[in-house]
Amino acid sequence: MRPRAPKIMTEAALSYSFSRRAWLLGAGQAGLGALLIGRMGYLAIAQNEHYNLLAESNRVSMTMIPPRRGWIVDRNGQPIASNRTDFRVDVIPDRLEDKDRVLAHLRGLLGLTDEDLAQINAELEHAPGFRPVEIAENIDWERFAAVQIRQPELPGVAPTRGFARHYPAGPAVAHLIGYVGAATAEQYKKTRDPLYVTPGFKLGKDGLEKTMEPLLRGAAGAKRVEVTARGKLVKELATRPDVPGRTLRLTIDAGLQEYAARRLGTNSGSAVVFDCTNGEMLAMVSMPAYDPNTFSEGISQMEWKMLSEDDHVPLMNKVTQGLYPPGSTVKPMNGLALLAAGVGASERVFCSGAMRVGNGVFHCHKKGGHGPLDLKNAIMQSCDIYFYEMVRRVGYDKIAPVARELGLGQKFDLPFSTQRYGTVPDSAWKQRKYKTDWKVADSLNASIGQGYVLSNPLQLAVMASRLASGRKLVPTLIRDPFKPQAEMLPIDPEHFRIIREAMDGVVNHGGTGGAARMLVPGVSIAAKTGTAQVRRITMAERRSGVLKNGQLPFKLRDHALFVCFAPYDNPRYAAAVVLEHNGHTVRNLDTPMIGRDIMTYLFDRDRAMKSLAEVEPTWGGDITTRMNAQRAAYRAAHAPAPPVVDDDDVPASNSPAVEAATDASNASAEATARDIATSGGPARTGSPDPETEGERRAAPLDPATDPRP
């Protein structure tokens, strides 16, 4: 095989080969250059803002400024929840020199405890150098000024002025407004909002403060400081101001709210007042209550324990969470249903004091009976036999729909996180709940507001307002000038007239509510009293004589109830008052006089205030005076007091004490209903309203004679 001849490279071939390689290398270099240029352009232009922010965040750190909360004002613009100047002292860790000396000096100036210092030291160890650590808040001017004038001697200490929540009416608005408190660790972990860990920031914990939080909070400001890469402070930069929250205007009348709270006295109870023309709520009071000013600052463990153990349950909003048998207050509503079912207003029933049904005997509250009564007089005298007989004839399934039309068993669209709406029973309801048929005894018990019937004070006030107006009024709490007028109820206006006349007779023509007669010339009040039993009366007690309320422990006494509206001839206002375990034991603390005075305030404030001034000193003074006395007595009885611990992250309406009290109340109502259904319940003695006005007057006026503990 012949060897291959060597390839001869000409000058042209060599030139071509070099040019191709050079072109490929140049193209590669150009492509790489274009890629680098494109990346640099993307970073410099498209990502400019992103990296500027990152660089700025490394250079500048921000401390949030808590926003000022929006005010809550009443219908007239009077503040119910406002902001006041808050003097506080913080420490900036990065500027702090000789920590032990500074803290020792602050301890003397501010009166700090060992627990305070331990908490401050723990926070200083974990806080970033530029973020303030709270030393004390809500201090008086003297202590604030003492720190301020010594500031050159206290490097790192920053006395500042902020804003704190203030409730002028205190306990009178506690369950309406709620309170604010510091965010919990769980809340911060859920949101990761840096505002939640900012000293001085507080958010709504209960009531309107909680449900209206987005509107009230506002937007936080920011204090900007320049720092080194290690977090050392270089200089302070421009501050971004906060944006205050919006003002919330309520339908509440602040003066009436406070008056009603005071007029309830030492009772455990509630009062609700409506404007009959539009359904606006003028007052919503639950007493006793806590002081939201104290809660917002952080109450002590001792005070929390005192409130939790109180048998009057001051932590519970009884207006929306309390459930009670409505007693005789439903008789006007039942009368309206009877008229709609075809019962004539002039038809009479003879009341002999007792009525036999099957093997059982149902009694009227008047042992000797009322004799023959028509509907109007049956309501005036609160006769049980009349309603037993008439409801037995038509059946309670004809009553229940009217009860719902008038507001019982309903849940209303109000800005509260908790609302229990009770029971309006009928045959279908009992079949669903107990898998048993409705019995005649169930109808009789329901006819006098006992048995399975349960309602809250809000519903009773709605019932009173709808009876007064004839309209399907819907309760509102947030002022809305464009709220449409409520529609008329599908009930004969003549039937409403008959019932209103009967309720007028309850007070002004010899009925059971004569103590509620108005003292304002030209104004008359129409009303219905009621009493609801809470205990099972044994057969042995029936034989020996049923014990009076004054002989019973507080928790076993009857509830006292009252619904009303005024003026009778042209209703403008309606109200409901419910007193837990009141038992009609003290006359000036009973529902008729309380309802009368609350209504009087709306027509003649001076007269109402004079009436209150005459009786309030006999109860131990005003609300604040009594609460201070209770606190001092509890502290003395439980000395030495436990260390102060902030408990402001515990919502008042959701506390174990409230849940326990509510569950106990509901269990008692259920037990009573079962007793009634098995012929052993309290309704067998009739609704225990006092038989005459004279019997009401026999009740003591002076609480010193009241046997309550």
XYZ file of C-alpha atoms in Angstrom:
709
model
C 0.000 0.000 0.000
C 1.341 3.283 -1.047
C 1.923 5.820 1.732
C -0.419 8.924 1.826
C 1.249 11.964 0.511
C 1.638 14.764 3.097
C -1.085 17.468 2.934
C 0.307 20.665 1.718
C -1.115 23.757 3.599
C -1.195 26.730 1.431
C -1.184 30.270 2.754
C -4.838 30.648 1.773
C -5.854 27.518 3.691
C -4.023 28.636 6.803
C -5.644 32.045 6.627
C -9.133 30.527 6.307
C -8.599 28.168 9.269
C -7.406 30.994 11.538
C -10.286 33.273 10.583
C -12.908 30.609 11.403
C -11.461 29.900 14.820
C -11.148 33.563 15.558
C -14.772 34.100 14.561
C -16.008 31.275 16.781
C -13.972 32.508 19.732
C -15.143 36.066 19.165
C -18.776 34.967 18.914
C -18.435 33.052 22.158
C -16.865 36.021 23.868
C -19.541 38.352 22.526
C -22.291 36.008 23.695
C -20.785 35.789 27.167
C -20.383 39.556 27.247
C -23.986 40.054 26.172
C -25.125 37.660 28.879
C -23.163 39.523 31.532
C -24.385 42.880 30.276
C -27.986 41.609 30.247
C -27.658 40.283 33.806
C -26.090 43.511 34.993
C -28.846 45.480 33.289
C -31.528 43.291 34.879
C -30.009 43.736 38.333
C -29.422 47.454 37.866
C -32.781 48.304 36.293
C -35.466 45.649 36.827
C -34.282 44.719 40.331
C -33.146 48.190 41.305
C -35.923 48.823 43.811
C -35.591 45.367 45.397
C -31.875 45.698 46.083
C -32.207 49.300 47.119
C -34.674 48.181 49.759
C -32.356 45.393 50.908
C -29.457 47.812 51.141
C -31.648 50.329 52.932
C -32.824 47.702 55.401
C -29.219 46.887 56.223
C -28.488 50.577 56.754
C -31.798 51.767 58.227
C -33.887 50.064 60.898
C -37.432 51.053 61.771
C -39.185 51.104 65.128
C -42.956 50.999 64.833
C -44.986 53.812 66.399
C -48.313 52.451 67.721
C -51.263 54.179 66.034
C -53.754 56.151 68.063
C -57.006 54.198 68.293
C -60.138 55.738 66.925
C -62.550 57.137 69.481
C -65.878 55.533 70.280
C -68.545 58.172 70.822
C -72.234 58.104 71.664
C -75.097 59.367 69.508
C -74.400 62.942 70.640
C -70.640 62.824 70.106
C -69.791 62.339 73.783
C -66.710 60.092 74.170
C -67.273 56.592 75.499
C -63.733 55.408 74.704
C -61.034 58.001 74.078
C -57.252 58.384 74.231
C -55.348 60.174 76.943
C -51.687 61.081 77.199
C -49.618 58.152 78.410
C -46.278 58.846 80.061
C -43.903 55.933 79.651
C -40.226 55.114 80.026
C -38.315 52.884 77.596
C -34.682 51.845 77.283
C -32.755 51.624 73.985
C -30.294 48.743 74.557
C -27.689 50.044 72.095
C -27.367 53.307 74.014
C -27.465 51.774 77.473
C -24.279 52.205 79.517
C -23.698 50.524 82.870
C -27.008 48.666 82.799
C -27.032 47.728 86.477
C -26.494 51.307 87.637
C -29.165 52.699 85.304
C -31.757 50.091 86.276
C -31.042 50.611 89.968
C -31.571 54.351 89.514
C -34.830 53.740 87.605
C -36.012 51.382 90.314
C -35.826 54.165 92.842
C -37.452 56.746 90.582
C -40.277 54.550 89.291
C -40.864 52.192 92.208
C -40.056 49.044 90.234
C -40.412 45.654 91.926
C -38.074 42.658 91.775
C -40.492 41.010 89.329
C -40.400 44.104 87.115
C -36.604 44.112 87.042
C -36.428 40.394 86.243
C -38.764 40.864 83.288
C -36.836 43.920 82.051
C -33.493 42.093 82.205
C -34.935 39.155 80.284
C -36.219 41.435 77.535
C -32.911 43.353 77.334
C -31.010 40.119 76.715
C -33.077 39.215 73.643
C -33.993 42.629 72.218
C -32.223 44.068 69.123
C -29.960 46.986 69.988
C -32.125 49.590 68.284
C -35.570 48.429 69.526
C -36.874 50.060 72.732
C -37.644 47.901 75.747
C -40.509 48.990 77.985
C -39.590 49.903 81.548
C -42.870 51.398 82.776
C -46.056 52.766 81.238
C -48.969 54.878 82.404
C -46.893 56.622 85.052
C -47.847 59.938 86.618
C -46.315 63.256 85.621
C -44.131 63.532 88.722
C -42.294 60.269 88.033
C -42.071 61.016 84.319
C -40.562 64.441 85.028
C -38.143 62.931 87.569
C -36.751 60.614 84.880
C -36.723 63.340 82.240
C -34.644 65.823 84.212
C -32.114 63.090 85.054
C -31.822 61.883 81.477
C -28.194 63.079 81.074
C -27.273 60.751 83.959
C -29.215 57.845 82.404
C -27.785 57.089 78.926
C -30.110 54.848 76.920
C -33.238 55.824 78.865
C -35.992 57.326 76.698
C -38.976 58.903 78.488
C -41.723 59.314 75.878
C -45.299 60.499 75.614
C -47.789 58.199 73.954
C -51.495 57.495 74.145
C -53.480 55.118 76.351
C -57.120 54.071 76.156
C -59.512 55.773 78.542
C -63.136 54.914 79.362
C -64.792 57.855 81.159
C -67.788 55.806 82.361
C -65.632 52.891 83.537
C -67.642 49.783 84.540
C -70.878 51.225 83.116
C -69.629 50.512 79.568
C -67.422 47.475 80.226
C -69.544 44.833 78.501
C -70.592 47.197 75.741
C -67.147 48.516 74.763
C -64.802 45.857 76.119
C -61.146 46.754 76.686
C -57.717 46.681 75.052
C -54.572 44.808 75.996
C -51.129 43.791 74.770
C -50.973 41.151 72.045
C -50.216 37.629 73.229
C -47.344 35.498 71.955
C -49.864 33.300 70.131
C -51.331 36.308 68.319
C -47.870 37.424 67.199
C -46.915 33.946 65.983
C -50.129 33.792 63.968
C -49.660 37.126 62.196
C -45.919 37.905 62.488
C -46.937 41.552 62.572
C -44.020 43.569 64.078
C -46.549 46.014 65.494
C -47.689 43.299 67.923
C -44.333 43.363 69.730
C -43.974 47.133 69.733
C -43.946 48.670 73.240
C -47.179 50.538 73.922
C -49.283 48.818 71.258
C -52.601 47.360 72.397
C -55.444 45.778 70.502
C -59.094 45.062 71.282
C -59.714 42.135 73.607
C -63.467 42.154 74.154
C -66.697 43.896 73.171
C -66.659 46.523 70.425
C -62.932 47.093 70.920
C -62.405 43.557 69.625
C -65.058 43.226 66.928
C -64.376 46.687 65.458
C -60.579 46.370 65.678
C -59.870 46.894 61.931
C -61.733 50.214 61.947
C -60.395 51.469 65.288
C -56.712 50.520 64.948
C -55.420 52.905 62.297
C -51.985 52.622 60.638
C -48.694 52.490 62.514
C -46.016 55.126 62.140
C -42.284 54.435 62.062
C -39.205 55.898 63.680
C -36.211 55.374 61.356
C -32.627 55.065 62.603
C -29.378 54.487 60.695
C -27.287 51.582 61.993
C -24.030 49.838 61.155
C -23.792 46.282 59.861
C -23.510 45.170 63.496
C -26.644 47.047 64.481
C -24.918 49.992 66.177
C -26.883 53.216 66.134
C -25.434 55.904 63.836
C -28.128 58.576 63.713
C -31.875 59.113 63.751
C -33.645 59.777 60.453
C -37.029 61.276 59.552
C -40.048 59.850 61.411
C -43.183 58.676 59.599
C -46.251 59.699 61.625
C -49.002 57.257 62.510
C -52.507 57.460 61.008
C -55.200 57.444 63.757
C -58.083 54.968 63.582
C -61.559 56.048 62.577
C -64.144 57.323 65.043
C -67.011 54.921 65.732
C -70.374 56.565 66.480
C -72.874 54.457 68.390
C -76.609 54.769 68.901
C -75.987 54.651 72.675
C -76.852 57.593 74.916
C -73.825 57.761 77.238
C -75.747 59.545 79.989
C -78.540 56.964 79.951
C -76.002 54.129 79.843
C -74.274 55.356 82.980
C -77.556 56.126 84.733
C -78.977 52.660 84.043
C -75.770 51.041 85.328
C -75.977 53.023 88.553
C -79.716 52.437 88.937
C -79.281 48.669 88.851
C -77.568 49.133 92.200
C -76.202 46.003 93.852
C -78.188 43.674 91.593
C -76.746 41.100 89.273
C -78.679 42.052 86.193
C -79.067 43.905 82.942
C -81.066 46.636 81.258
C -81.666 47.334 77.573
C -83.392 50.441 76.158
C -84.578 50.957 72.560
C -85.861 53.827 70.487
C -89.236 52.551 69.258
C -89.136 54.647 66.102
C -86.077 53.015 64.522
C -84.747 50.163 66.701
C -81.637 52.045 67.818
C -80.215 50.781 71.093
C -79.947 53.620 73.623
C -78.494 51.625 76.515
C -77.093 48.142 76.972
C -75.980 47.538 80.546
C -74.792 44.409 82.329
C -73.911 44.717 86.006
C -71.834 44.197 88.018
C -68.903 44.660 85.679
C -65.149 45.092 85.643
C -63.365 48.403 85.119
C -62.032 48.413 81.522
C -59.460 51.075 82.478
C -57.895 48.651 84.939
C -58.103 45.742 82.494
C -56.380 47.759 79.775
C -53.470 48.517 82.088
C -53.193 44.875 83.166
C -54.940 43.700 86.326
C -53.354 41.838 89.172
C -53.795 38.134 89.750
C -55.665 38.936 92.954
C -58.243 41.118 91.209
C -58.752 38.560 88.460
C -59.377 35.896 91.086
C -61.825 38.171 92.907
C -63.822 38.804 89.736
C -63.788 35.142 88.733
C -65.121 33.983 92.096
C -67.902 36.584 92.390
C -71.317 34.848 92.332
C -72.766 37.907 90.524
C -70.481 37.017 87.546
C -69.113 40.496 86.666
C -67.145 39.066 83.722
C -70.289 37.983 81.864
C -72.290 40.130 79.444
C -75.732 39.143 80.681
C -77.523 41.066 77.920
C -76.391 38.683 75.177
C -75.092 35.670 77.119
C -77.648 35.343 79.900
C -80.582 32.994 79.258
C -83.636 33.133 81.502
C -87.197 31.825 81.557
C -89.072 35.030 80.661
C -91.895 34.348 83.121
C -95.012 36.480 82.911
C -93.367 39.082 80.654
C -94.498 36.939 77.694
C -98.189 37.074 78.643
C -98.868 40.170 76.478
C -97.182 38.421 73.559
C -99.173 35.246 74.283
C -102.332 37.354 74.389
C -101.491 38.748 70.943
C -101.104 35.190 69.654
C -104.408 34.133 71.215
C -106.206 36.997 69.478
C -104.608 35.978 66.175
C -105.744 32.372 66.807
C -109.370 33.492 67.121
C -109.794 33.914 70.887
C -112.105 36.850 71.596
C -110.800 39.649 73.806
C -114.015 39.506 75.866
C -114.010 35.731 76.403
C -113.683 34.919 80.087
C -112.045 32.179 82.069
C -112.920 31.563 85.697
C -109.821 31.431 87.883
C -110.391 29.457 91.059
C -106.693 29.373 91.904
C -106.058 25.894 90.487
C -106.640 23.861 87.332
C -106.565 20.087 87.011
C -104.990 18.594 83.902
C -104.820 14.816 83.829
C -103.380 13.671 87.132
C -101.774 17.019 87.897
C -102.979 20.292 89.348
C -101.645 23.591 88.031
C -101.947 26.545 90.388
C -102.253 30.289 89.900
C -99.958 32.600 91.861
C -103.078 33.891 93.672
C -104.159 31.013 95.871
C -107.781 32.143 96.176
C -108.091 32.756 92.453
C -109.043 35.863 90.465
C -112.578 34.881 89.526
C -113.818 35.453 85.935
C -111.281 37.332 83.778
C -111.051 38.439 80.165
C -107.743 38.869 78.307
C -107.098 42.442 79.418
C -107.630 41.697 83.105
C -105.713 38.423 82.874
C -102.657 40.398 81.712
C -103.207 43.124 84.310
C -103.494 40.626 87.175
C -100.979 38.202 85.619
C -103.465 35.363 85.986
C -101.944 31.975 85.196
C -105.197 30.018 84.941
C -106.457 32.181 82.079
C -103.338 31.462 79.996
C -103.261 27.792 81.010
C -106.802 27.350 79.714
C -106.587 29.460 76.560
C -103.232 28.094 75.403
C -104.485 24.571 76.126
C -107.411 25.244 73.810
C -105.452 26.618 70.832
C -102.178 24.712 71.333
C -98.729 26.252 71.769
C -97.911 25.683 68.102
C -100.162 28.716 67.462
C -98.189 30.786 70.000
C -94.610 29.988 68.939
C -94.720 31.715 65.500
C -95.912 34.974 67.074
C -93.165 34.718 69.704
C -90.588 34.496 66.929
C -92.178 37.404 65.074
C -91.752 39.512 68.197
C -88.052 38.669 68.559
C -87.794 35.665 70.880
C -85.415 32.926 69.795
C -83.672 35.241 67.318
C -80.003 36.069 66.887
C -79.474 39.649 65.785
C -76.729 41.076 63.599
C -74.817 42.990 66.256
C -71.041 43.489 66.650
C -70.600 41.079 69.550
C -68.604 37.873 69.382
C -70.993 35.956 71.657
C -74.777 35.880 71.599
C -77.014 33.125 72.969
C -80.480 33.190 71.535
C -82.513 30.872 73.744
C -85.475 28.693 72.826
C -88.985 29.145 71.481
C -90.272 25.566 71.719
C -92.998 23.838 69.739
C -93.924 20.255 68.926
C -91.422 19.982 66.059
C -88.610 21.379 68.245
C -89.295 18.882 71.039
C -89.391 15.995 68.593
C -86.008 17.036 67.180
C -84.365 17.610 70.551
C -85.908 14.964 72.814
C -87.505 12.544 70.316
C -90.771 12.772 72.262
C -94.190 14.246 71.569
C -95.388 17.626 72.816
C -97.719 17.324 75.815
C -100.459 19.508 77.242
C -98.263 20.191 80.274
C -95.605 21.623 77.964
C -98.142 24.109 76.567
C -99.276 25.148 80.044
C -95.741 25.738 81.289
C -94.772 27.671 78.164
C -97.921 29.800 78.455
C -96.518 31.500 81.569
C -92.938 31.772 80.302
C -91.569 28.714 82.071
C -90.728 25.214 80.900
C -88.621 25.078 77.781
C -88.925 28.793 76.981
C -85.638 30.693 77.321
C -84.690 34.199 76.229
C -82.012 36.795 76.785
C -82.630 40.406 77.918
C -81.924 41.758 74.436
C -84.753 39.673 72.987
C -87.153 40.814 75.713
C -86.365 44.447 74.895
C -86.953 43.758 71.191
C -90.276 42.133 72.106
C -91.282 45.229 74.090
C -90.302 47.557 71.229
C -92.275 45.535 68.672
C -95.336 45.416 70.941
C -95.066 49.187 71.313
C -94.518 50.039 67.643
C -96.243 47.251 65.748
C -93.165 47.174 63.505
C -90.476 44.556 62.988
C -87.780 46.717 64.529
C -84.240 45.394 64.155
C -81.775 46.360 66.905
C -78.804 48.432 65.774
C -75.811 49.676 67.721
C -73.754 51.498 65.062
C -75.310 54.827 64.087
C -76.718 54.684 60.558
C -78.687 57.774 59.477
C -79.786 55.978 56.298
C -81.348 52.998 58.040
C -84.697 52.225 56.341
C -87.906 52.250 58.352
C -88.927 48.859 59.704
C -91.847 47.094 58.068
C -95.150 46.574 59.829
C -95.708 43.242 61.548
C -98.369 41.030 59.902
C -100.680 41.390 62.913
C -103.997 43.207 63.200
C -103.362 46.731 64.620
C -106.522 46.363 66.718
C -104.924 43.427 68.496
C -101.913 45.580 69.343
C -104.240 48.235 70.760
C -105.891 45.698 73.098
C -102.556 44.427 74.378
C -101.178 47.947 74.931
C -104.270 48.854 76.953
C -103.746 45.786 79.102
C -100.079 46.696 79.688
C -101.160 50.212 80.617
C -103.514 48.651 83.149
C -100.659 46.637 84.677
C -99.147 49.908 85.940
C -101.878 52.517 86.012
C -105.139 50.664 86.710
C -104.588 48.279 89.600
C -102.318 45.673 87.969
C -99.236 43.996 89.396
C -96.832 46.790 88.358
C -98.182 49.800 90.215
C -94.731 50.598 91.634
C -93.629 51.522 88.096
C -96.094 54.410 87.789
C -94.317 57.387 86.222
C -93.865 60.588 88.222
C -93.458 62.736 85.098
C -96.651 64.711 84.437
C -98.394 63.718 81.220
C -96.310 60.561 80.672
C -97.626 57.099 81.500
C -95.740 53.842 81.194
C -97.153 50.508 80.005
C -95.416 47.401 81.303
C -95.502 43.771 82.335
C -93.814 42.294 85.368
C -92.442 38.782 85.509
C -90.844 36.278 87.837
C -88.952 33.128 86.851
C -88.116 30.307 89.201
C -84.697 28.678 89.046
C -85.064 25.757 91.448
C -87.078 22.592 91.757
C -89.666 22.749 94.500
C -90.030 19.359 96.193
C -93.362 17.824 97.153
C -92.302 17.939 100.793
C -91.778 21.681 100.535
C -95.168 22.089 98.876
C -96.813 20.319 101.809
C -94.936 22.311 104.446
C -95.120 25.633 102.595
C -92.947 26.986 99.805
C -90.053 29.027 101.159
C -89.998 32.771 100.490
C -87.111 34.236 98.519
C -85.783 35.997 101.596
C -85.296 32.594 103.256
C -83.257 31.197 100.370
C -79.578 31.512 99.409
C -78.866 33.999 96.623
C -78.501 31.446 93.824
C -81.882 29.827 94.613
C -83.984 32.984 94.466
C -86.299 33.836 91.614
C -85.247 36.032 88.719
C -87.180 39.292 88.424
C -88.096 40.622 84.972
C -89.785 43.713 83.565
C -90.657 44.935 80.047
C -92.143 48.338 79.333
C -92.635 51.204 76.906
C -93.556 54.878 77.215
C -95.461 57.041 76.617
C -98.312 54.536 76.553
C -100.419 56.481 74.048
C -97.542 57.253 71.648
C -94.627 54.871 72.375
C -91.174 56.350 71.900
C -88.974 54.199 74.138
C -89.058 50.533 75.170
C -86.973 48.696 77.732
C -86.355 45.394 79.469
C -84.829 44.841 82.910
C -83.725 41.393 84.108
C -82.375 40.874 87.631
C -80.762 37.550 88.437
C -81.942 35.995 91.729
C -83.438 39.298 92.814
C -86.436 37.612 94.422
C -88.305 40.949 94.923
C -86.583 41.227 98.299
C -85.783 44.962 98.299
C -88.392 47.298 96.825
C -86.126 50.074 95.520
C -83.884 47.422 93.953
C -86.799 45.642 92.256
C -87.619 45.796 88.554
C -90.693 48.109 88.582
C -88.926 51.017 90.290
C -85.735 50.484 88.278
C -87.703 50.434 85.022
C -89.640 53.522 86.090
C -86.506 55.520 86.884
C -84.737 54.523 83.658
C -87.754 55.666 81.667
C -87.992 58.840 83.764
C -84.413 59.722 82.758
C -85.516 59.881 79.116
C -88.265 62.414 79.879
C -87.007 64.294 82.952
C -83.314 63.812 83.786
C -83.324 66.036 86.842
C -86.174 64.080 88.411
C -84.441 60.777 87.634
C -81.120 61.928 89.117
C -82.901 63.137 92.238
C -84.556 59.744 92.646
C -81.177 58.019 92.284
C -79.513 60.362 94.781
C -82.102 59.390 97.389
C -81.452 55.649 97.204
C -77.842 55.186 96.019
C -76.232 55.993 99.390
C -78.244 53.152 100.971
C -76.477 50.688 98.651
C -72.977 51.736 99.730
C -72.393 54.589 97.297
C -71.849 54.724 93.551
C -70.311 51.973 91.420
C -66.686 53.043 91.906
C -67.080 53.412 95.672
C -68.621 49.952 95.997
C -65.980 48.347 93.769
C -63.169 49.932 95.774
C -64.739 48.694 99.005
C -65.146 45.199 97.564
C -61.537 45.186 96.374
C -60.242 46.346 99.763
C -62.302 43.740 101.603
C -61.104 40.971 99.311
C -57.486 42.074 99.643
C -57.774 42.139 103.421
C -59.358 38.695 103.485
C -56.708 37.200 101.204
C -53.572 38.945 102.496
C -50.762 38.748 101.672
C -51.702 39.590 98.107
C -50.091 37.452 95.382
C -47.543 39.052 93.051
C -48.893 41.293 90.318
C -49.244 39.445 87.027
C -50.657 40.924 83.845
C -53.804 39.045 82.840
C -54.980 41.481 80.206
C -54.750 38.836 77.482
C -57.714 36.927 78.917
C -60.956 38.003 77.172
C -63.509 38.800 79.843
C -66.479 37.299 78.033
C -64.589 34.076 77.269
C -63.096 33.409 80.683
C -63.618 30.040 82.424
C -65.631 31.821 85.114
C -68.103 33.128 82.552
C -68.364 29.792 80.785
C -68.938 28.001 84.079
C -71.648 30.456 85.123
C -73.359 30.250 81.736
C -73.210 26.465 81.658
C -74.615 26.302 85.186
C -77.460 28.628 84.223
C -78.255 26.604 81.125
C -78.077 23.331 83.041
C -80.450 24.714 85.657
C -82.911 25.746 82.950
C -82.703 22.332 81.320
C -83.232 20.577 84.673
C -86.229 22.771 85.394
C -87.684 21.992 81.984
C -87.283 18.262 82.574
C -88.892 18.571 85.995
C -91.850 20.398 84.519
C -92.278 17.830 81.778
C -92.396 15.072 84.398
C -94.919 16.937 86.568
C -92.427 17.922 89.260
C -91.467 21.425 88.252
C -91.938 24.874 89.727
C -94.694 25.943 87.325
C -97.083 23.788 89.304
C -97.234 26.626 91.830
C -97.958 29.214 89.157
C -95.852 32.228 88.250
C -94.779 33.603 91.636
C -95.562 37.276 91.032
C -96.582 39.137 94.206
C -100.343 38.908 94.450
C -100.984 42.582 95.073
C -99.251 45.926 94.980
C -99.536 45.921 98.764
C -97.372 42.817 98.898
C -94.755 44.601 96.802
C -94.840 47.555 99.159
C -94.272 45.191 102.061
C -90.810 44.464 100.680
C -88.106 46.379 102.605
C -86.767 49.638 101.171
C -83.506 49.504 103.099
C -80.926 46.981 101.848
C -79.768 46.617 105.445
C -82.897 44.561 106.006
C -82.232 42.450 102.927
C -81.080 38.970 103.999
C -78.808 38.563 100.973
C -75.180 37.827 101.761
